CSV table of C-alpha atoms in Angstrom, one decimal:
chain,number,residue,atom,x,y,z
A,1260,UNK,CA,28.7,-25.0,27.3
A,1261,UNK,CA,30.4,-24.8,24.1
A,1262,UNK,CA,34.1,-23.8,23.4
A,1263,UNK,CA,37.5,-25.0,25.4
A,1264,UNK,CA,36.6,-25.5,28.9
A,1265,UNK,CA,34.4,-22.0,29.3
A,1266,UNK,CA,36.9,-20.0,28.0
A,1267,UNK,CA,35.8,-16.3,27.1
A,1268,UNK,CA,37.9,-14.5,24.6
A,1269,UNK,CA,37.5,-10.4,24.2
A,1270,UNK,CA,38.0,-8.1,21.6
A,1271,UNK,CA,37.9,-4.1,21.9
A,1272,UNK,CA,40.4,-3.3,24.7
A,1273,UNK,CA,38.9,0.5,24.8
A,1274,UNK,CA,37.9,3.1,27.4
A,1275,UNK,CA,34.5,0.6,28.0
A,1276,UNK,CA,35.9,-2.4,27.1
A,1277,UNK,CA,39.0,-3.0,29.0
A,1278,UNK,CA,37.4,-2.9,32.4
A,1279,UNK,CA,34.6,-5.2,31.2
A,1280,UNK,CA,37.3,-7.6,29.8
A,1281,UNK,CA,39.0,-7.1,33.4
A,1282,UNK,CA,35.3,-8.1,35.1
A,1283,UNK,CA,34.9,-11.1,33.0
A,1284,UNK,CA,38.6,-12.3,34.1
A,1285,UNK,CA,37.6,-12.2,37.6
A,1286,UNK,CA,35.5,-15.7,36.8
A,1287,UNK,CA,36.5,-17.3,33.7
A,1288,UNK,CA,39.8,-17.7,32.0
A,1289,UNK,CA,40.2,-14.9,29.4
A,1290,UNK,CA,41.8,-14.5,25.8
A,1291,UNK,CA,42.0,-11.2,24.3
A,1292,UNK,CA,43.1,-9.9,21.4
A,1293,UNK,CA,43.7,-6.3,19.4
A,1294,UNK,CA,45.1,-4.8,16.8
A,1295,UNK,CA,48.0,-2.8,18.4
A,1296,UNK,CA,50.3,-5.2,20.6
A,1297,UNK,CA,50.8,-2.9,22.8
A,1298,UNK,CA,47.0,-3.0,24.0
A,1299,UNK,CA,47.8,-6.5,24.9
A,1300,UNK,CA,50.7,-6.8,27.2
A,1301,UNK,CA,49.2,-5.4,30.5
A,1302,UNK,CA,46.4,-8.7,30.2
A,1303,UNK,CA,49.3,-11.0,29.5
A,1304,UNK,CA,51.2,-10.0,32.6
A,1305,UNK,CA,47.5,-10.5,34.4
A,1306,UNK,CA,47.4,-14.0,33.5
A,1307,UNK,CA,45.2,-13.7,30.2
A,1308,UNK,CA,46.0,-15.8,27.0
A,1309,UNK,CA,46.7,-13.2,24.1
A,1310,UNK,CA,45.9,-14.6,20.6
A,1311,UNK,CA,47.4,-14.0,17.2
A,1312,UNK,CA,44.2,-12.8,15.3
A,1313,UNK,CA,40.5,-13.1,15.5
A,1314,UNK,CA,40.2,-16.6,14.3
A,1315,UNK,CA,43.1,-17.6,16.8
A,1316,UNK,CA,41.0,-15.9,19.5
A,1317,UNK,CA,37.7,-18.0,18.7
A,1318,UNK,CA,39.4,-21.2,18.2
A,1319,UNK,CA,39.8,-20.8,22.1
A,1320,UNK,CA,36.7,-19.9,23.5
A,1321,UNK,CA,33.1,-20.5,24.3
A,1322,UNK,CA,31.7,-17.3,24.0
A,1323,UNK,CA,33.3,-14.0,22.9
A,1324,UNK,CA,32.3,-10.5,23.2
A,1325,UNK,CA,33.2,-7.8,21.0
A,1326,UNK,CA,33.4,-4.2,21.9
A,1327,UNK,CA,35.2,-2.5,19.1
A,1328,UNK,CA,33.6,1.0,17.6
A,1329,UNK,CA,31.7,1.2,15.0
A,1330,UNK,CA,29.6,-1.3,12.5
A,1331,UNK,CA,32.6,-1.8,10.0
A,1332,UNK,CA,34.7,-3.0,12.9
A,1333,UNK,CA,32.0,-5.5,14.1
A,1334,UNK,CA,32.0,-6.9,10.8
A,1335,UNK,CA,35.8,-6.7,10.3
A,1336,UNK,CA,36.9,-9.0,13.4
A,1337,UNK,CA,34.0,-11.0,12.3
A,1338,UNK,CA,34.2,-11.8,8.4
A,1339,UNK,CA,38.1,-10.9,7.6
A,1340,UNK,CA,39.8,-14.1,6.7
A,1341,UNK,CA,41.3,-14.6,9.6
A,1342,UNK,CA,38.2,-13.6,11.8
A,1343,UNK,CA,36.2,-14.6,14.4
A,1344,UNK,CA,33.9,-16.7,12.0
A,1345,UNK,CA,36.9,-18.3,10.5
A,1346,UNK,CA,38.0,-20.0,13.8
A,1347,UNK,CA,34.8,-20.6,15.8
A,1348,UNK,CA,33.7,-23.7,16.2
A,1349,UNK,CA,29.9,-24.4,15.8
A,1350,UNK,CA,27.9,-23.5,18.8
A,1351,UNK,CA,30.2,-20.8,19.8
A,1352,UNK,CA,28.3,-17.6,21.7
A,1353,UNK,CA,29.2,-14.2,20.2
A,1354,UNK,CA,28.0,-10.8,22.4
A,1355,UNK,CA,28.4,-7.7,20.5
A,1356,UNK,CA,28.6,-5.5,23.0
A,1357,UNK,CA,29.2,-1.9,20.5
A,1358,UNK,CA,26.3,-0.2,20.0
A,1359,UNK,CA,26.1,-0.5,15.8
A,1360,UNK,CA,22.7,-0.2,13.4
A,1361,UNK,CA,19.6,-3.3,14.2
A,1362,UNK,CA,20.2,-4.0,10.3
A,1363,UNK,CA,23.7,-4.6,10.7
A,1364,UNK,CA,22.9,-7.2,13.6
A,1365,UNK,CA,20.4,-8.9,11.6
A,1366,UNK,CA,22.7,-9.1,8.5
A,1367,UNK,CA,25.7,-10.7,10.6
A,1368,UNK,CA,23.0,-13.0,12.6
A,1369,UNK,CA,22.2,-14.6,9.2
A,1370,UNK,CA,26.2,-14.9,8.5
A,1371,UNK,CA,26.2,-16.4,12.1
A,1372,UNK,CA,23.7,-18.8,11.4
A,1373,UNK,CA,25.1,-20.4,7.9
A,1374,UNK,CA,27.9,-21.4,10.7
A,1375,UNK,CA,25.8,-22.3,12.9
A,1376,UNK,CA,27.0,-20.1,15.4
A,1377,UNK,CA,25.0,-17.7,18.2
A,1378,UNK,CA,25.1,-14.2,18.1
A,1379,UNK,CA,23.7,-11.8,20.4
A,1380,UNK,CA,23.2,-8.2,19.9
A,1381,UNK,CA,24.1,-7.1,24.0
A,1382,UNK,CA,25.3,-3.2,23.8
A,1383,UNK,CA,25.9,-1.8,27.2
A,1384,UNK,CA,25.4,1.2,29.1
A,1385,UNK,CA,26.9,2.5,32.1
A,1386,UNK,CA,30.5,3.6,30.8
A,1387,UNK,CA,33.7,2.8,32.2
A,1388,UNK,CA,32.5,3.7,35.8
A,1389,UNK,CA,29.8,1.2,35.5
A,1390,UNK,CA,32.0,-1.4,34.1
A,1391,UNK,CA,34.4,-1.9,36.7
A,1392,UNK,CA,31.7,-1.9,39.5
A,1393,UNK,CA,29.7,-4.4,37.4
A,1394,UNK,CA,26.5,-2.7,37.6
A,1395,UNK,CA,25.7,-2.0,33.7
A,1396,UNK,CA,22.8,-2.4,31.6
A,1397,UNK,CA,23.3,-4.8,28.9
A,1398,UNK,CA,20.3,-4.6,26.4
A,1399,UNK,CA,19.9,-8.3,25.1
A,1400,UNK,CA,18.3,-9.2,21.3
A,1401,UNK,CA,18.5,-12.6,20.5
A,1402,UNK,CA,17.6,-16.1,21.4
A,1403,UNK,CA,16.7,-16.2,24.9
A,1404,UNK,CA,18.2,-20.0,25.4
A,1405,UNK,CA,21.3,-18.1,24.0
A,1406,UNK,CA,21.3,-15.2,26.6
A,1407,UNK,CA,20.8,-18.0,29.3
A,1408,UNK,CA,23.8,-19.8,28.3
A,1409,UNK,CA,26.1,-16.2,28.4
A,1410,UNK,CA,24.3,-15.0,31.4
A,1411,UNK,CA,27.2,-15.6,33.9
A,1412,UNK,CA,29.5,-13.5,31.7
A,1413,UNK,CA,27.3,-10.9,30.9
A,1414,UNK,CA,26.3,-11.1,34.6
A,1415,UNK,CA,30.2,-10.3,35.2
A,1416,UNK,CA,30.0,-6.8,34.4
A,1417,UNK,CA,26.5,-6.1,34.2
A,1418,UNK,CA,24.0,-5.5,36.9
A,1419,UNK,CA,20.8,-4.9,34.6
A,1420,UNK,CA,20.8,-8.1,31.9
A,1421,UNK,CA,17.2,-7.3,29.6
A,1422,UNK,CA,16.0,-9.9,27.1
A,1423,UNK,CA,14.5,-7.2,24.1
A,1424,UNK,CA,13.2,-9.8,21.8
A,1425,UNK,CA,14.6,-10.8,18.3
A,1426,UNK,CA,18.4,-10.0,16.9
A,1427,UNK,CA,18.5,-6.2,17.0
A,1428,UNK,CA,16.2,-4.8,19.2
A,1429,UNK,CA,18.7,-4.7,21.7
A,1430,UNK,CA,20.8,-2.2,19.4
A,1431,UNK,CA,17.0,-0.4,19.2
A,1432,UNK,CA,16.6,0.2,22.5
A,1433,UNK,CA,20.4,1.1,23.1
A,1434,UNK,CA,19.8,3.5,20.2
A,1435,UNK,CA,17.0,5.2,22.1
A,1436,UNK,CA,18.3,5.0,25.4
A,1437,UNK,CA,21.7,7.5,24.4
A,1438,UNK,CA,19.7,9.5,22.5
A,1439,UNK,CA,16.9,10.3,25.5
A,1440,UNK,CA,20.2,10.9,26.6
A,1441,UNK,CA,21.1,13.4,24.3
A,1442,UNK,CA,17.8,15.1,24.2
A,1443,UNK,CA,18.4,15.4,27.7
A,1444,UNK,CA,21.9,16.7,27.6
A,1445,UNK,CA,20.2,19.8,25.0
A,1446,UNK,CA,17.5,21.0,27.5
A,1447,UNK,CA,19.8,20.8,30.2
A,1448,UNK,CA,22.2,23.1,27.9
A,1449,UNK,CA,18.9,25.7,27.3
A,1450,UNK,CA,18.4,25.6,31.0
A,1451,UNK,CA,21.6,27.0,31.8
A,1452,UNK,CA,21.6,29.3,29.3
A,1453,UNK,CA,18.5,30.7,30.2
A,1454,UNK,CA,19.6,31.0,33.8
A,1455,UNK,CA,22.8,32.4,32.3
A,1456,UNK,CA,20.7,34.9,30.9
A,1457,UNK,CA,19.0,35.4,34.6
A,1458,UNK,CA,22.4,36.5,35.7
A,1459,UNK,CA,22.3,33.4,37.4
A,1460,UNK,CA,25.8,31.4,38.0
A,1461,UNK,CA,25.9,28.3,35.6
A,1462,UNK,CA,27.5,26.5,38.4
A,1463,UNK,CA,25.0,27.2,40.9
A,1464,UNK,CA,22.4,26.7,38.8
A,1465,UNK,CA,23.3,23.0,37.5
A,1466,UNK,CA,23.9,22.5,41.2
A,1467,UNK,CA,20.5,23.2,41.9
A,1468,UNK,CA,19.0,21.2,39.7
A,1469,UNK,CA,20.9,18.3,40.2
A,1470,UNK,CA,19.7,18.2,43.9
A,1471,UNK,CA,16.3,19.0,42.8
A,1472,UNK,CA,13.5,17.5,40.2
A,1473,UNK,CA,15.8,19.0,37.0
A,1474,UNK,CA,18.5,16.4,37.4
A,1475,UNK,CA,19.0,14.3,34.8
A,1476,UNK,CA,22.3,11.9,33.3
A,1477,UNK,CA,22.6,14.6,30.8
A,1478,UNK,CA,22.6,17.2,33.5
A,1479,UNK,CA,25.4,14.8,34.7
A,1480,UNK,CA,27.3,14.5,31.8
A,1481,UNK,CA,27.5,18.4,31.4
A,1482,UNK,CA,28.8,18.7,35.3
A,1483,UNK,CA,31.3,16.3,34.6
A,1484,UNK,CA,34.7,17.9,33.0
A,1485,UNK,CA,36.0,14.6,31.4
A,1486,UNK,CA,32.7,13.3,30.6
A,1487,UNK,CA,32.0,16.3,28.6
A,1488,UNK,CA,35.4,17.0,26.9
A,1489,UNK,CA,35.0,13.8,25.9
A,1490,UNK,CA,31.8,13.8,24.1
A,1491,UNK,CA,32.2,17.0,22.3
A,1492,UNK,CA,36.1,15.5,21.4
A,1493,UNK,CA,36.8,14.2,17.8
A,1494,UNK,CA,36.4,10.1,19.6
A,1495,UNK,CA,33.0,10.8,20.3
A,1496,UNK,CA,30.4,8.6,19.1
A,1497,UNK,CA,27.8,11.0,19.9
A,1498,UNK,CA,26.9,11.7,16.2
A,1499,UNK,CA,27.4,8.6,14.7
A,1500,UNK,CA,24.3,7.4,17.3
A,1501,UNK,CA,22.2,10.1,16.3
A,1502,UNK,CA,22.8,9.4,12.8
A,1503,UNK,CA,22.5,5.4,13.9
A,1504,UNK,CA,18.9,6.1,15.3
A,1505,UNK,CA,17.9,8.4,12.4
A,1506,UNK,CA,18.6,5.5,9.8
A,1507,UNK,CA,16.6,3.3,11.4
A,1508,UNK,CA,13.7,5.5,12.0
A,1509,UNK,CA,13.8,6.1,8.1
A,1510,UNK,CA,13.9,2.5,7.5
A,1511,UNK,CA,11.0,1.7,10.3
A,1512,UNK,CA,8.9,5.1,8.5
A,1513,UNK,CA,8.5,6.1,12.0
A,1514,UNK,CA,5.7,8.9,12.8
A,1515,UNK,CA,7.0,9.9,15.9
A,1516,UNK,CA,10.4,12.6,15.5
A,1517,UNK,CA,10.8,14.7,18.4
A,1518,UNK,CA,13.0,13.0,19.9
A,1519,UNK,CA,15.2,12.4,16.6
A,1520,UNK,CA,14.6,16.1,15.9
A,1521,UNK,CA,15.9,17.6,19.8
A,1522,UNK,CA,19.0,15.1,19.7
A,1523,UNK,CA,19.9,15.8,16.2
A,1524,UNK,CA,20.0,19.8,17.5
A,1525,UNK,CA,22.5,18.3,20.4
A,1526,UNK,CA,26.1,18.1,18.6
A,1527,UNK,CA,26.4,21.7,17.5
A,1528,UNK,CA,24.4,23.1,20.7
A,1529,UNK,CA,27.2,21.3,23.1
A,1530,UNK,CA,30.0,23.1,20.4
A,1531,UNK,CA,28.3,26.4,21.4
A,1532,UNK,CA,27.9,25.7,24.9
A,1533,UNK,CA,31.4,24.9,25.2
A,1534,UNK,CA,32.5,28.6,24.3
A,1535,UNK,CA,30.7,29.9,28.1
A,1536,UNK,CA,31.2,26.6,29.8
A,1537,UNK,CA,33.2,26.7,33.1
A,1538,UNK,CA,34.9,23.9,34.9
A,1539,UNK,CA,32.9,21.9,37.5
């Protein structure tokens, strides 16, 4: 193991992030780090080491994981001059666990290497529920001798651990995965409409079909009050992974475009949806 005695350092304290930082406490000692203090204090008072910037943070550890927002993050906590790259030493694991664009995984994996330090692409799935009961799936690109080595962390949280081949497939599969998502969030929306139309009780009717063959996690997502306030509220990431997938369909000259066509549609059809949507 590389690093000071095994320790894992975190950054992205976050609706996903802070129970996975929690899980990963539980069985190694932990630093963390954010941007607002304030984010900070409750793991200091739990007995976590807090650092004074990115490159503090990797001086510490063995292997970190990163679980900020978007791809500018990832590469901000990695390449400002006081990131992560600044303080790790060589041999250091680093598990992006936000779900950002394959390219930008491949650019920061050659950054990594000229350091000669290990990056993994790992996004997760599962949400904060599946986070603090450990059972997520964390979708692995990388070297597989490097996924061995984090597998006890990663392990920590995550339930599902799935090897997808070179640096950024895992970011392509965690790409399709919310979009099937999505897609399945829309037909679940036309379903209710139409049974709307039925004179059918929306309630009843998503009731039904989550009991019966129709169920679905975007059926699941809809039933759900904060689940669904959430992703049709301005923090939702919902069209920056539509756009994400998009991008790299262009770039791959892909053939196949339902899918990218029905989860494009899926943004402005939740919007209208919310005007007749009632409380579960």
């Amino acid at each position: 193991m590389t690093g000071n005695s095994g320790r894992v350092g975190f950054i992205g304290l976050g609706n996903q992030g802070a129970p996975i930082a929690w899980r990963i406490a539980r069985i190694r000692p932990l630093s963390v780090w954010a941007r607002r203090e304030a984010s900070t204090a409750v793991y200091r008072d739990g007995g976590c080491a807090v650092a004074s910037s990115p490159a503090d943070l990797a001086s510490q550890c063995a292997i970190i994981g990163i679980c900020v927002v978007n791809d500018d993050d990832v590469r901000d906590v990695l390449m400002r001059s006081d990131g992560v790259f600044a303080g790790a030493a060589p041999g250091t694991i680093i598990c992006i666990h936000s779900t950002v664009l394959p390219g930008t995984m491949v650019e920061l994996g050659k950054e990594a290497k000229a350091r000669n330090l290990k990056l993994l692409d790992a996004p997760v799935s599962g949400g904060p529920d599946g986070a603090e009961a450990g059972t997520m799936s964390i979708l692995v690109g990388g070297d597989i001798e490097t996924l061995e080595a984090a597998r006890e962390v990663l392990a920590s949280f995550g339930s599902n651990i799935f090897h997808m081949g070179a640096t950024g497939t895992g970011q392509a599969a965690k790409l399709l995965n919310n979009n099937l998502c999505f897609a399945n969030t829309a037909m679940a929306v036309h379903a209710l409409q139409l049974a709307r139309e039925f004179g059918i009780d929306q309630q009843v009717a998503a009731r039904v079909f989550a009991a019966s063959s129709g169920a679905s996690t975007g059926l699941r997502l809809i039933m759900n009050n904060q689940q669904f306030k959430k992703v049709t509220g301005a923090s939702s990431n919902l069209r920056k992974d539509i756009h994400h997938l998009a991008e790299f369909a262009d770039q791959q000259q892909v053939s196949e475009k339902a899918l990218l066509d029905i989860a494009a549609a899926t943004p402005d059809l939740l919007n209208e949806y919310a005007k007749f949507r009632k409380d579960f």
